[in-house]
GROMACS .gro file of C-alpha atoms in nm:
model
   79
    1MET     CA    1  10.638  11.031   9.253
    2PRO     CA    2  10.822  11.364   9.283
    3ALA     CA    3  10.504  11.528   9.411
    4LEU     CA    4  10.485  11.273   9.692
    5THR     CA    5  10.832  11.356   9.818
    6SER     CA    6  10.759  11.729   9.778
    7TYR     CA    7  10.448  11.703   9.998
    8LEU     CA    8  10.642  11.500  10.256
    9ALA     CA    9  10.918  11.759  10.267
   10GLN     CA   10  10.670  12.045  10.288
   11ALA     CA   11  10.482  11.875  10.573
   12ARG     CA   12  10.811  11.838  10.764
   13ILE     CA   13  10.889  12.208  10.706
   14ASP     CA   14  10.537  12.307  10.815
   15LEU     CA   15  10.577  12.113  11.139
   16HIS     CA   16  10.918  12.266  11.200
   17ARG     CA   17  10.763  12.611  11.159
   18GLY     CA   18  10.477  12.520  11.394
   19ASN     CA   19  10.207  12.533  11.127
   20THR     CA   20  10.017  12.217  11.220
   21GLN     CA   21   9.714  12.281  10.998
   22LEU     CA   22   9.926  12.325  10.688
   23ALA     CA   23  10.130  12.017  10.782
   24ILE     CA   24   9.810  11.813  10.807
   25HIS     CA   25   9.698  11.941  10.466
   26ASP     CA   26  10.030  11.848  10.306
   27LEU     CA   27  10.032  11.513  10.485
   28ARG     CA   28   9.685  11.429  10.350
   29SER     CA   29   9.803  11.515   9.999
   30ALA     CA   30  10.106  11.291  10.046
   31LEU     CA   31   9.891  11.006  10.180
   32SER     CA   32   9.663  11.031   9.879
   33LEU     CA   33   9.955  11.012   9.637
   34TYR     CA   34  10.118  10.731   9.836
   35GLU     CA   35   9.810  10.511   9.811
   36SER     CA   36   9.740  10.556   9.440
   37PRO     CA   37   9.897  10.417   9.231
   38SER     CA   38  10.017  10.123   9.432
   39PRO     CA   39  10.339  10.192   9.623
   40VAL     CA   40  10.472   9.850   9.524
   41ALA     CA   41  10.569   9.987   9.183
   42PHE     CA   42  10.878  10.138   9.349
   43PRO     CA   43  10.946   9.938   9.667
   44TRP     CA   44  11.246  10.149   9.772
   45LEU     CA   45  11.039  10.468   9.748
   46ALA     CA   46  10.748  10.300   9.925
   47VAL     CA   47  10.977  10.214  10.218
   48GLN     CA   48  11.111  10.567  10.240
   49ALA     CA   49  10.769  10.730  10.198
   50ALA     CA   50  10.597  10.499  10.448
   51GLY     CA   51  10.870  10.567  10.703
   52THR     CA   52  10.843  10.942  10.658
   53LEU     CA   53  10.463  10.928  10.669
   54GLY     CA   54  10.491  10.728  10.991
   55GLN     CA   55  10.721  10.986  11.146
   56LEU     CA   56  10.493  11.273  11.048
   57LEU     CA   57  10.183  11.095  11.178
   58LEU     CA   58  10.360  11.028  11.506
   59GLU     CA   59  10.463  11.393  11.538
   60LEU     CA   60  10.100  11.491  11.479
   61GLY     CA   61   9.983  11.256  11.754
   62ASP     CA   62   9.841  10.976  11.537
   63THR     CA   63  10.017  10.683  11.699
   64LEU     CA   64   9.799  10.417  11.538
   65GLY     CA   65   9.845  10.567  11.192
   66ALA     CA   66  10.219  10.586  11.250
   67GLU     CA   67  10.234  10.221  11.353
   68ARG     CA   68  10.044  10.121  11.037
   69LYS     CA   69  10.282  10.311  10.813
   70ILE     CA   70  10.589  10.162  10.982
   71ALA     CA   71  10.436   9.815  10.936
   72GLU     CA   72  10.384   9.897  10.568
   73ALA     CA   73  10.745  10.011  10.541
   74ARG     CA   74  10.857   9.676  10.682
   75ARG     CA   75  10.641   9.489  10.430
   76HIS     CA   76  10.782   9.693  10.142
   77LEU     CA   77  11.133   9.643  10.275
   78SER     CA   78  11.094   9.267  10.240
   79LEU     CA   79  11.042   9.318   9.866
   0.00000   0.00000   0.00000
């Protein structure tokens, strides 16, 4: 799971620096790691990762994707 948080942090840095293409690349890597293995193995990390993914997707203009990740975060939070 450390790689997931590293990609999330790097995507946030990329966005802060204005490098949208690199942010998208890092976000895709994070999404891939988030989805496999199942995020339910660590519910607390799944909540945090889904929330951060949602924020990044929203900043990149993917409102629907952001809403899905926030909904996932809520589901994981109930665990």
